[in-house]
Coordinates of C-alpha atoms and ligand atoms in Angstrom, one line a residue:
X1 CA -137.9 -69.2 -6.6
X2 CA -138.3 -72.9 -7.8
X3 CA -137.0 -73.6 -11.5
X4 CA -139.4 -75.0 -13.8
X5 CA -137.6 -76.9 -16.7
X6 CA -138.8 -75.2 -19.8
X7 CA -137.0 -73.0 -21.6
X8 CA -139.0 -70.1 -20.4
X9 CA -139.4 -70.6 -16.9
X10 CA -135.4 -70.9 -16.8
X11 CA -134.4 -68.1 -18.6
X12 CA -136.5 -66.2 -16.0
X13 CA -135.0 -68.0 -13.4
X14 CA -131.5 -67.1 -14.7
X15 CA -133.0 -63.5 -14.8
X16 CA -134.1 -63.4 -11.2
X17 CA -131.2 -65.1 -9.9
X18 CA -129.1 -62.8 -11.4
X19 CA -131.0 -59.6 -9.0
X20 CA -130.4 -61.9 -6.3
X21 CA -129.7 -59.7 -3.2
X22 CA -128.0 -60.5 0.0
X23 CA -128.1 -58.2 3.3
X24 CA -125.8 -57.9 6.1
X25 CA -127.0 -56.1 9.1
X26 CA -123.7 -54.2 11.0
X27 CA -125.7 -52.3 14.2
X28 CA -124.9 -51.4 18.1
X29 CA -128.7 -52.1 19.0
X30 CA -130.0 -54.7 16.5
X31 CA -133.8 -55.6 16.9
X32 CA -135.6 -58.4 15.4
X33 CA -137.2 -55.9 12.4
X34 CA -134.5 -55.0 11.3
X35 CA -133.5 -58.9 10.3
X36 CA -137.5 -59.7 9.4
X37 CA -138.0 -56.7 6.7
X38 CA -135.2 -58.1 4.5
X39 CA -136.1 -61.4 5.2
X40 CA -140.2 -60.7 4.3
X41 CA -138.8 -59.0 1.3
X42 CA -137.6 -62.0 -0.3
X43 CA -133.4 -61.2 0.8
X44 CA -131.4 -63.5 2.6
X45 CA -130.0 -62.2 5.5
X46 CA -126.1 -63.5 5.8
X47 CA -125.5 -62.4 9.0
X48 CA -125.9 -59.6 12.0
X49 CA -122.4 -57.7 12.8
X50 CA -122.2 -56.0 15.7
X51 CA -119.9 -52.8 17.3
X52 CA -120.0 -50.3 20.3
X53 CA -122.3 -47.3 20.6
X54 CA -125.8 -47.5 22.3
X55 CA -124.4 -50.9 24.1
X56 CA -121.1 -52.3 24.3
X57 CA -120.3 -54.9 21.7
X58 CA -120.8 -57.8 24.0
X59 CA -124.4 -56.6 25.0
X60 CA -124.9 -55.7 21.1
X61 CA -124.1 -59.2 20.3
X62 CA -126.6 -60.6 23.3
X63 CA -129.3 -58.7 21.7
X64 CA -128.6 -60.2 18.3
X65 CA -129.0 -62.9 19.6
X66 CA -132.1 -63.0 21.3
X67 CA -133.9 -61.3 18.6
X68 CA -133.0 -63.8 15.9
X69 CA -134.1 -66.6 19.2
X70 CA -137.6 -65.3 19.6
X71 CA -138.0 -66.8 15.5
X72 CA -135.5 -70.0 15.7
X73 CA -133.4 -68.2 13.2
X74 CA -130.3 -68.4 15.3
X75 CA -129.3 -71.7 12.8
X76 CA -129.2 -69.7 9.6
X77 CA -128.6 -65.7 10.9
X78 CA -125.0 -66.1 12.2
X79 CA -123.8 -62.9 14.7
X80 CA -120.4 -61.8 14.6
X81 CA -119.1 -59.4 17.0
X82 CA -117.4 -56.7 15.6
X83 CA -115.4 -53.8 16.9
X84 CA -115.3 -53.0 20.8
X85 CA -113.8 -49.6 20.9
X86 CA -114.0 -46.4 18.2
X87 CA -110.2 -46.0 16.0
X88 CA -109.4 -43.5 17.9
X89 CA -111.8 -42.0 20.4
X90 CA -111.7 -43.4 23.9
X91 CA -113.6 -43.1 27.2
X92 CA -111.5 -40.5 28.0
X93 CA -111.2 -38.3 25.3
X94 CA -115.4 -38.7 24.5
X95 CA -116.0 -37.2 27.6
X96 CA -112.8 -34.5 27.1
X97 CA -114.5 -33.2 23.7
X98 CA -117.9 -32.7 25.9
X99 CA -116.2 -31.1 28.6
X100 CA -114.9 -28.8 25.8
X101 CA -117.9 -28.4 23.4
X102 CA -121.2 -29.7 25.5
X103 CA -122.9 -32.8 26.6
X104 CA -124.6 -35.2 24.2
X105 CA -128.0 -35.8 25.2
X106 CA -127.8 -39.7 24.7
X107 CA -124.1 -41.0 25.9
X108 CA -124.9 -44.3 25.0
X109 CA -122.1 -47.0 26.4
X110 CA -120.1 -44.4 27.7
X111 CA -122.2 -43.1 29.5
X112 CA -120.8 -42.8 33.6
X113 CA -123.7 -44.3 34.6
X114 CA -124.4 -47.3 31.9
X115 CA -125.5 -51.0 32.7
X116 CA -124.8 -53.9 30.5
X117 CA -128.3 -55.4 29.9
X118 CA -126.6 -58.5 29.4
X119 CA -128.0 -61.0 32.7
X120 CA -125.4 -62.2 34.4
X121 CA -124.0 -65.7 33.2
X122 CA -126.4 -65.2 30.2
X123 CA -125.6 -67.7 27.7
X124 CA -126.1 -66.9 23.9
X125 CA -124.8 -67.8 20.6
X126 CA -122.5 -66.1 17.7
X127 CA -120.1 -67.5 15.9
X128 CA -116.7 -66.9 17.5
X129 CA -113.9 -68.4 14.5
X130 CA -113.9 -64.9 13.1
X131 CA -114.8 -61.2 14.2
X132 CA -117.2 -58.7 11.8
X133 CA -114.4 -57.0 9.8
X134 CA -112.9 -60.0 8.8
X135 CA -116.0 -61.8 7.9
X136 CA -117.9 -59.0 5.9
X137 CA -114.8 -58.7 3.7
X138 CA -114.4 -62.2 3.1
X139 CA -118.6 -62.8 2.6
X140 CA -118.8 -59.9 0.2
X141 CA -116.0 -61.0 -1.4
X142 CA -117.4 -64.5 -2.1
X143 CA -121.2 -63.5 -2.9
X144 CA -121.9 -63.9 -6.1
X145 CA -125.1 -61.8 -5.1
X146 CA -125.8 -58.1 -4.9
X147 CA -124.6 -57.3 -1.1
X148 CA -126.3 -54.6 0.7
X149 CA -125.1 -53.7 3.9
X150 CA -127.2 -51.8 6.4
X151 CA -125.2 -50.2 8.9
X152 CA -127.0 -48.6 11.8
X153 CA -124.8 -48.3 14.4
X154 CA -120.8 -47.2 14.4
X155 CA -119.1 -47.4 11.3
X156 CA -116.2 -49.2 13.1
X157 CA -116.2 -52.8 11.2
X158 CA -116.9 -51.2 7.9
X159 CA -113.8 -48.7 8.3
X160 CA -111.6 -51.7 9.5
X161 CA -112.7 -53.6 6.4
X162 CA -111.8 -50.5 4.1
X163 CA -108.7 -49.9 5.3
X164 CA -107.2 -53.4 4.5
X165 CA -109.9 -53.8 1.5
X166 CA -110.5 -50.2 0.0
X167 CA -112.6 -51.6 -3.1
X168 CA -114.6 -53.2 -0.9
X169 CA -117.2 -50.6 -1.8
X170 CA -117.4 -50.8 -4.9
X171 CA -118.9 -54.0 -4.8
X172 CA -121.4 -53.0 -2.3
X173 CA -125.3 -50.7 -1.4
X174 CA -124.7 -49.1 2.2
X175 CA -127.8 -48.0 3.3
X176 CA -127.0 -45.7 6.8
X177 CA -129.8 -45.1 9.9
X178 CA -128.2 -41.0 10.6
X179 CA -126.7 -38.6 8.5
X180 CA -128.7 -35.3 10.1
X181 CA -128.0 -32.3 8.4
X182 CA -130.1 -28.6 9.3
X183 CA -130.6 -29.6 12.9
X184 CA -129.8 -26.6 14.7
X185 CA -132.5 -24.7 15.2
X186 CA -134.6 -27.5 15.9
X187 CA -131.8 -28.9 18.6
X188 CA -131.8 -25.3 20.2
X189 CA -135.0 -24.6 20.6
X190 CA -137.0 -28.0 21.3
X191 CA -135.0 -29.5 24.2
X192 CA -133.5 -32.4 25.0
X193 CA -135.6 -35.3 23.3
X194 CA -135.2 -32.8 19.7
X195 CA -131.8 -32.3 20.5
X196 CA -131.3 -36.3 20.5
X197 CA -133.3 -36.8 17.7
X198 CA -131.2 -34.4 15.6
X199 CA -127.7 -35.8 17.3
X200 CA -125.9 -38.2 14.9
X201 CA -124.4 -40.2 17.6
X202 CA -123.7 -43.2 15.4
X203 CA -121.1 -40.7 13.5
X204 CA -120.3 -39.2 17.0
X205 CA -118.6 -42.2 18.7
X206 CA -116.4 -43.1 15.8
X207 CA -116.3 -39.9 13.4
X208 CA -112.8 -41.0 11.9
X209 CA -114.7 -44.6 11.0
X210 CA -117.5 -42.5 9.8
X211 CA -115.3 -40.7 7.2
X212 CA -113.6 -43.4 5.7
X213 CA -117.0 -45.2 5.7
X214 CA -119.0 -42.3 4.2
X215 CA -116.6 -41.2 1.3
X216 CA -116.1 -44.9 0.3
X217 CA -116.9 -45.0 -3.5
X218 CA -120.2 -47.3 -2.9
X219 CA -121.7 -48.6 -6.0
X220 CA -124.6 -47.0 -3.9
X221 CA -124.8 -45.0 -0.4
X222 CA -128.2 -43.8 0.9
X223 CA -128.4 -42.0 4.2
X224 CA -131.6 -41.9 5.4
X225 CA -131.1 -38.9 8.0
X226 CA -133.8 -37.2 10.1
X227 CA -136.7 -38.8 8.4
X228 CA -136.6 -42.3 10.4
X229 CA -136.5 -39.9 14.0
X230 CA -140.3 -39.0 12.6
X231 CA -141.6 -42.5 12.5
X232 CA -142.9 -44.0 15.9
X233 CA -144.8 -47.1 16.8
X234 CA -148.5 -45.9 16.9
X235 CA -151.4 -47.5 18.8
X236 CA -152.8 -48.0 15.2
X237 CA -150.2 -50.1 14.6
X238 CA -150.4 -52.0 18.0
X239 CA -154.2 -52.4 17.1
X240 CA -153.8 -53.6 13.8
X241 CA -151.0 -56.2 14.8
X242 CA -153.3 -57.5 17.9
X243 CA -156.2 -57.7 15.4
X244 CA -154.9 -59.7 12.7
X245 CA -153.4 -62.2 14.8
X246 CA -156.5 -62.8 16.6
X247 CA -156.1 -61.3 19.5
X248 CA -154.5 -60.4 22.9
X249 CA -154.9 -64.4 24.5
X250 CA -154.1 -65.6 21.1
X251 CA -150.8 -63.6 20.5
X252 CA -149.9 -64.5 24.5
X253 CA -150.6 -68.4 24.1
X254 CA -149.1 -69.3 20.5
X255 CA -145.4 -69.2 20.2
X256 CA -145.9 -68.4 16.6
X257 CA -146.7 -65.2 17.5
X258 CA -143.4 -64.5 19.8
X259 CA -142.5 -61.3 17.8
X260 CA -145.6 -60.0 17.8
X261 CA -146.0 -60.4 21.4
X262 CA -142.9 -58.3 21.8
X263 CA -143.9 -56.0 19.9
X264 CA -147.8 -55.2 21.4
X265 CA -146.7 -56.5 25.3
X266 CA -149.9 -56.1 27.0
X267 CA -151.9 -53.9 23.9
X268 CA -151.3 -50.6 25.2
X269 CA -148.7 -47.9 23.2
X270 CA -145.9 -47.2 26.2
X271 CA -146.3 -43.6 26.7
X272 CA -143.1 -43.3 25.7
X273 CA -141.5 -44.9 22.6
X274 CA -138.6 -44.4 20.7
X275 CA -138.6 -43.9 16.3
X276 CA -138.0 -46.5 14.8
X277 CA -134.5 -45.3 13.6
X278 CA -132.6 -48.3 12.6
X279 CA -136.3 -50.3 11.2
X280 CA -136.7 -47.5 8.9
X281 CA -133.0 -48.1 7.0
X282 CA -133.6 -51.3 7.2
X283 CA -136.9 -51.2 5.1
X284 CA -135.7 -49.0 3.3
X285 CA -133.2 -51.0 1.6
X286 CA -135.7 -53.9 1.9
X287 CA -137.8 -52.2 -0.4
X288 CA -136.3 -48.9 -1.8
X289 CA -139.8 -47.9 -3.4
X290 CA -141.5 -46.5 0.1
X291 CA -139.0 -43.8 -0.8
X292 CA -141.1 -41.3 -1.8
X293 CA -138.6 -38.1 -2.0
X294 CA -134.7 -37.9 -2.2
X295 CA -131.7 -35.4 -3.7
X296 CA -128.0 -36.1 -4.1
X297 CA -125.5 -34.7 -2.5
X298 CA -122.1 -35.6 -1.5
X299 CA -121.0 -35.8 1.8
X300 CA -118.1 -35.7 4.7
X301 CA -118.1 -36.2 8.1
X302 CA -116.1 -33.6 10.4
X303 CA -112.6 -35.0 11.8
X304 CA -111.5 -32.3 14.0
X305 CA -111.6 -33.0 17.4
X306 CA -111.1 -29.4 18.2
X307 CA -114.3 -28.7 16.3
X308 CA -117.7 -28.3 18.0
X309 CA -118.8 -29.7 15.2
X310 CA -116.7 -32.9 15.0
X311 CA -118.9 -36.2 14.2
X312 CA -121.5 -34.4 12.0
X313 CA -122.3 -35.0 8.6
X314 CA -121.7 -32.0 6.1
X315 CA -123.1 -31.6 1.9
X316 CA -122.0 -30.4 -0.6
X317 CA -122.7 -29.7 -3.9
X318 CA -121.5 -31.1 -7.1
X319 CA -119.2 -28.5 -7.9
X320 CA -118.5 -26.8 -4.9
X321 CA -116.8 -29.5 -2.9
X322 CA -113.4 -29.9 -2.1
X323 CA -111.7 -31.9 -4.6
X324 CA -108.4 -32.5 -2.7
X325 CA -108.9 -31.8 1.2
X326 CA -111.6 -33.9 2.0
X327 CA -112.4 -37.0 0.6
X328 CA -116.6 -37.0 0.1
X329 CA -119.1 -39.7 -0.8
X330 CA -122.3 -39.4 -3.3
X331 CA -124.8 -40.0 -1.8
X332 CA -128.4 -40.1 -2.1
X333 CA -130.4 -38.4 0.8
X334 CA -133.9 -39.9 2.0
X335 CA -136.8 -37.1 2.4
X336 CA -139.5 -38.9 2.5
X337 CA -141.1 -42.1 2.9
X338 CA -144.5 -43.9 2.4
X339 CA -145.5 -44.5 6.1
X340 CA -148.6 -46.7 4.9
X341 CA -146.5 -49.2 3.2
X342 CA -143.7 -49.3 6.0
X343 CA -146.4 -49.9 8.4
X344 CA -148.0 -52.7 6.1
X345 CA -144.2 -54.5 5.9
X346 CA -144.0 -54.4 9.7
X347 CA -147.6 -56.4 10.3
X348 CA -146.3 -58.5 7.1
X349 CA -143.2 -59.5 8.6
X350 CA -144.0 -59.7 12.1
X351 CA -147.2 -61.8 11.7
X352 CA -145.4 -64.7 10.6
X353 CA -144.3 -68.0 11.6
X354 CA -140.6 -68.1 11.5
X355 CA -140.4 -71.6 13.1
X356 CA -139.1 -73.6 10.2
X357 CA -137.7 -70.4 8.3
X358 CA -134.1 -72.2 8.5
X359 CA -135.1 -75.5 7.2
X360 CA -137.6 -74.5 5.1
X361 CA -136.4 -71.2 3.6
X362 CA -140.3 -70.0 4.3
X363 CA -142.3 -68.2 6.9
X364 CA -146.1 -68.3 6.1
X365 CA -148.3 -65.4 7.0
X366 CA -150.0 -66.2 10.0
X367 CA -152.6 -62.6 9.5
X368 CA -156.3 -63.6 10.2
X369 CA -157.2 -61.2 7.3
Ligands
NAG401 C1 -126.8 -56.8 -9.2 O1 -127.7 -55.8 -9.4 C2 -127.7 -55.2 -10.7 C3 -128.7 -54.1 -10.8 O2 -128.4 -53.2 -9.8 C4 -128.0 -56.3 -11.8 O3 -127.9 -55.7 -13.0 C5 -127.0 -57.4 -11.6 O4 -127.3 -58.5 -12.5 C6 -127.0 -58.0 -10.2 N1 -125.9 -58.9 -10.0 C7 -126.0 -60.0 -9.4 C8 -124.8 -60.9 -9.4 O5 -127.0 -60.4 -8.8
NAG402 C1 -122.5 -66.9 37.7 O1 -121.6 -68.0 37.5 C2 -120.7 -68.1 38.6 C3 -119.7 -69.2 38.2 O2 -120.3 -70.3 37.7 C4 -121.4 -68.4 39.9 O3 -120.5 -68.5 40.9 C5 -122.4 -67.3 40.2 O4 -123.2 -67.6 41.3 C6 -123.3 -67.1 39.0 N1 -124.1 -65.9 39.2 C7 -125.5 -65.8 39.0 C8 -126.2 -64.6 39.3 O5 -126.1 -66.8 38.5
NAG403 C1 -118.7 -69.5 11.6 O1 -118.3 -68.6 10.6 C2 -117.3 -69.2 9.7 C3 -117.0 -68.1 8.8 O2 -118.1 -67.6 8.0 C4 -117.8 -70.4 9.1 O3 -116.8 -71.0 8.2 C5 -118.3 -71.4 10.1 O4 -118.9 -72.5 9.5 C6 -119.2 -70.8 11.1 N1 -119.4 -71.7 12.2 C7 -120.6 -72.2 12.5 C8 -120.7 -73.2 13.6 O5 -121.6 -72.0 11.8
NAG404 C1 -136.1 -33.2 9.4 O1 -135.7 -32.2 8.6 C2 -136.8 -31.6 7.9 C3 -136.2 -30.5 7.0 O2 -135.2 -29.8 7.6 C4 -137.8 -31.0 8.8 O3 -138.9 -30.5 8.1 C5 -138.3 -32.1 9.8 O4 -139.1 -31.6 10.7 C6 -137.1 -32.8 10.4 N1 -137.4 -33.9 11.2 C7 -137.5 -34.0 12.5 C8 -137.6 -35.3 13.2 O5 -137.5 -33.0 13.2
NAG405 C1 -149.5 -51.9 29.7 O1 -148.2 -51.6 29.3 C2 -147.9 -50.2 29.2 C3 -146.5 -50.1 28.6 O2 -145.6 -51.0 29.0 C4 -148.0 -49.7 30.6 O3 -147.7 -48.3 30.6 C5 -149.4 -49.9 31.2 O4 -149.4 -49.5 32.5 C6 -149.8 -51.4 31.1 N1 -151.2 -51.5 31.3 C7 -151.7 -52.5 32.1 C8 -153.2 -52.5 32.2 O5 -151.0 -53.3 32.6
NAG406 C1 -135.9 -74.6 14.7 O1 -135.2 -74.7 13.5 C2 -134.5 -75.9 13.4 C3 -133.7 -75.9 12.1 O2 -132.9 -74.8 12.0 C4 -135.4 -77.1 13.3 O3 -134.7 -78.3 13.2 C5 -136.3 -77.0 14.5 O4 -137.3 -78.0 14.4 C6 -137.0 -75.7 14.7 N1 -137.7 -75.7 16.0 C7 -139.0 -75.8 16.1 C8 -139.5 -75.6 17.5 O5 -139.7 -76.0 15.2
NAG407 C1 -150.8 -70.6 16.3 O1 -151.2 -69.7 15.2 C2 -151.1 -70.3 13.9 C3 -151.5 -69.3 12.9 O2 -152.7 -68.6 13.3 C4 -152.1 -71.5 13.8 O3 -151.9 -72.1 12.6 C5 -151.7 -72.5 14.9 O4 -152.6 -73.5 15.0 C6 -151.7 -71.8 16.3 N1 -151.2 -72.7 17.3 C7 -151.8 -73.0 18.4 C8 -151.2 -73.9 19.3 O5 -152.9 -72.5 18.6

């Protein structure tokens, strides 16, 4: 916001410098989204963290990368690569609690038969002086802005901060992708794609992180659980993105248009898609008021290895959770969201020109209507 000298326009200034909110994004898969909803929203985006889980954190940090490339926002979205392995699970002993309790559907980097996506000799850019747990601590330490993390992948980096920093969260919003509770019917009875959607794998890879992560006193934690694994990309959407930027030859020809022509490819829905899991958190804490239904709870996530329920997150009510045997975090649980208005922020922010976004601090609408 520019600051008009009169004595009105500054004391507003003051005001809405003082709401001023900063976002880091800490994720295994990060897409371009989930950098452009904050960054249509008005935030600044101080950097993309990265750990294991779908990927490995080298390919995690490759994919930061190229998604901030696509915009030319590599110069102002640093990526630091966070944690490459889980506290305390390992290759091993992932595949010895399976063996024991059942497969996950979706094994992510561990699975037997995974690929790096990373190209061979790819080159790409992070910033290498300092890795994600040391570098959240020490930005959300020195903001003098409200920080919001949104963490969508392992809570590795985060429990690595806390342990050396444990008031860390006090001074921070985490908003989580995950955080399914009531799944079990639905991940009996509707096969494997229902199973995965209801398997909180993000908490499953590193469920000791996700403790100490998840009963953190935030000044805010919301968990947005099973209501992102509802929201797809919809040939409406692909329509209404082709349409307001003019068109299939017009989105293929103008670089302007790079994310969108990521998004839309060749105009037709892929028959099969993925929710848009970690998008959904992200917009979420973009703009908290598509939340359109909520409760409180607090929360835990199971530590026992020799428990078929190790990984998952539990509630509790106010007064009937333990007080001394498990640590829990309040938190607030998403329900509900308005899937008009998320739809609206994801033409808005990826129908933009991003070009000069790092020297200019703007990207203009580039919508035909
Ligand atoms: C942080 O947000 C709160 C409202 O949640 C606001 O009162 C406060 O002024 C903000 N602080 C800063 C430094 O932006
Ligand atoms: C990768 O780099 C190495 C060393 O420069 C080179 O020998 C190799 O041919 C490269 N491989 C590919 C697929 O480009
Ligand atoms: C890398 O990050 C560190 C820590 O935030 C910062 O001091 C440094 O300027 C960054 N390097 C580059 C090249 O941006
Ligand atoms: C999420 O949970 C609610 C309530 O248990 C249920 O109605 C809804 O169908 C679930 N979502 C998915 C993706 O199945
Ligand atoms: C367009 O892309 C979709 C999804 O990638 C693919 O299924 C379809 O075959 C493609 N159609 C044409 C005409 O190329
Ligand atoms: C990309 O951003 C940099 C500033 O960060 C700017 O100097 C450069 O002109 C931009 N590239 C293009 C193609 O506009
Ligand atoms: C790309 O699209 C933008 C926004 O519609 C427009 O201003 C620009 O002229 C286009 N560039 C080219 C090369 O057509």
């Amino acid at each position: 916001m520019k600051c008009l000298q009169t004595v009105l326009a500054s004391a507003i200034c003051l005001i809405s410098k003082a709401a001023a909110e900063v976002f880091i994004v800490d994720n295994d898969t990060p897409t371009a989204l989930q950098v452009l909803l904050p960054l249509a929203a008005g935030k600044q985006v101080l950097g993309i963290t990265t750990n294991l889980g779908d990927y490995d954190t080298d390919a995690a940090t490759y994919e930061a990368a190229m998604a901030l490339s696509t915009g030319n926002l590599t110069s102002c979205v640093p990526v630091y690569k966070g944690a490459e392995q889980p506290l305390l699970l390992d290759y091993n002993t992932y595949h010895l609690w399976q063996d024991l309790y059942g497969d996950i559907v979706w094994q992510g980097a561990w699975d037997k038969d995974y690929e790096s996506p990373v190209p061979v000799n790819a080159s790409y850019e992070y910033n290498k002086t300092v890795g994600a747990p040391q570098w959240i601590m020490d930005t959300v330490k020195n903001s003098k802005d409200n920080v919001t993390i949104v963490a969508a992948g392992t809570m590795t980096n985060l429990a690595l901060a806390l342990a050396q920093w444990p008031a860390m969260a006090e001074k921070v919003k985490l908003v989580i992708m995950g955080g399914y509770v009531d799944g079990q019917i639905a991940q009996t009875t509707g096969g494997d794609f229902v199973n995965d959607m209801y398997t909180d794998f993000n908490l499953m890879v590193d469920p000791e992180a996700a403790q100490t992560a998840l009963s953190a006193p935030w000044k805010e934690l919301v968990i947005v659980g099973n209501i992102s694994s509802e929201i797809f990309p919809t040939q409406d959407l692909y329509n209404e993105l082709i349409a307001v930027s003019g068109g299939l030859a017009e989105i293929k020809s103008n670089k302007s248009l790079g994310y969108v022509s990521e998004t839309v490819g060749n105009g037709t829905l892929p028959s099969f898609n993925l929710p848009y899991w970690d998008e959904v958190a992200s917009a979420i804490a973009a703009d908290p008021e598509i939340v359109t239904g909520s409760y409180d709870a607090y929360v835990s996530v199971d530590t026992s290895f020799s428990s078929p329920f190790y990984g998952s997150l539990r509630i509790y009510p106010a007064n009937l959770r333990a007080k001394k045997g498990v640590r829990t975090g309040k938190a607030k649980m998403i329900t509900s969201i308005d899937e008009g208005k998320l739809n609206a922020m994801i033409v808005d922010a990826l129908v933009r020109d991003w070009t000069n976004y790092c020297k200019t601090g703007s990207a203009p609408s580039v919508a035909i209507m």
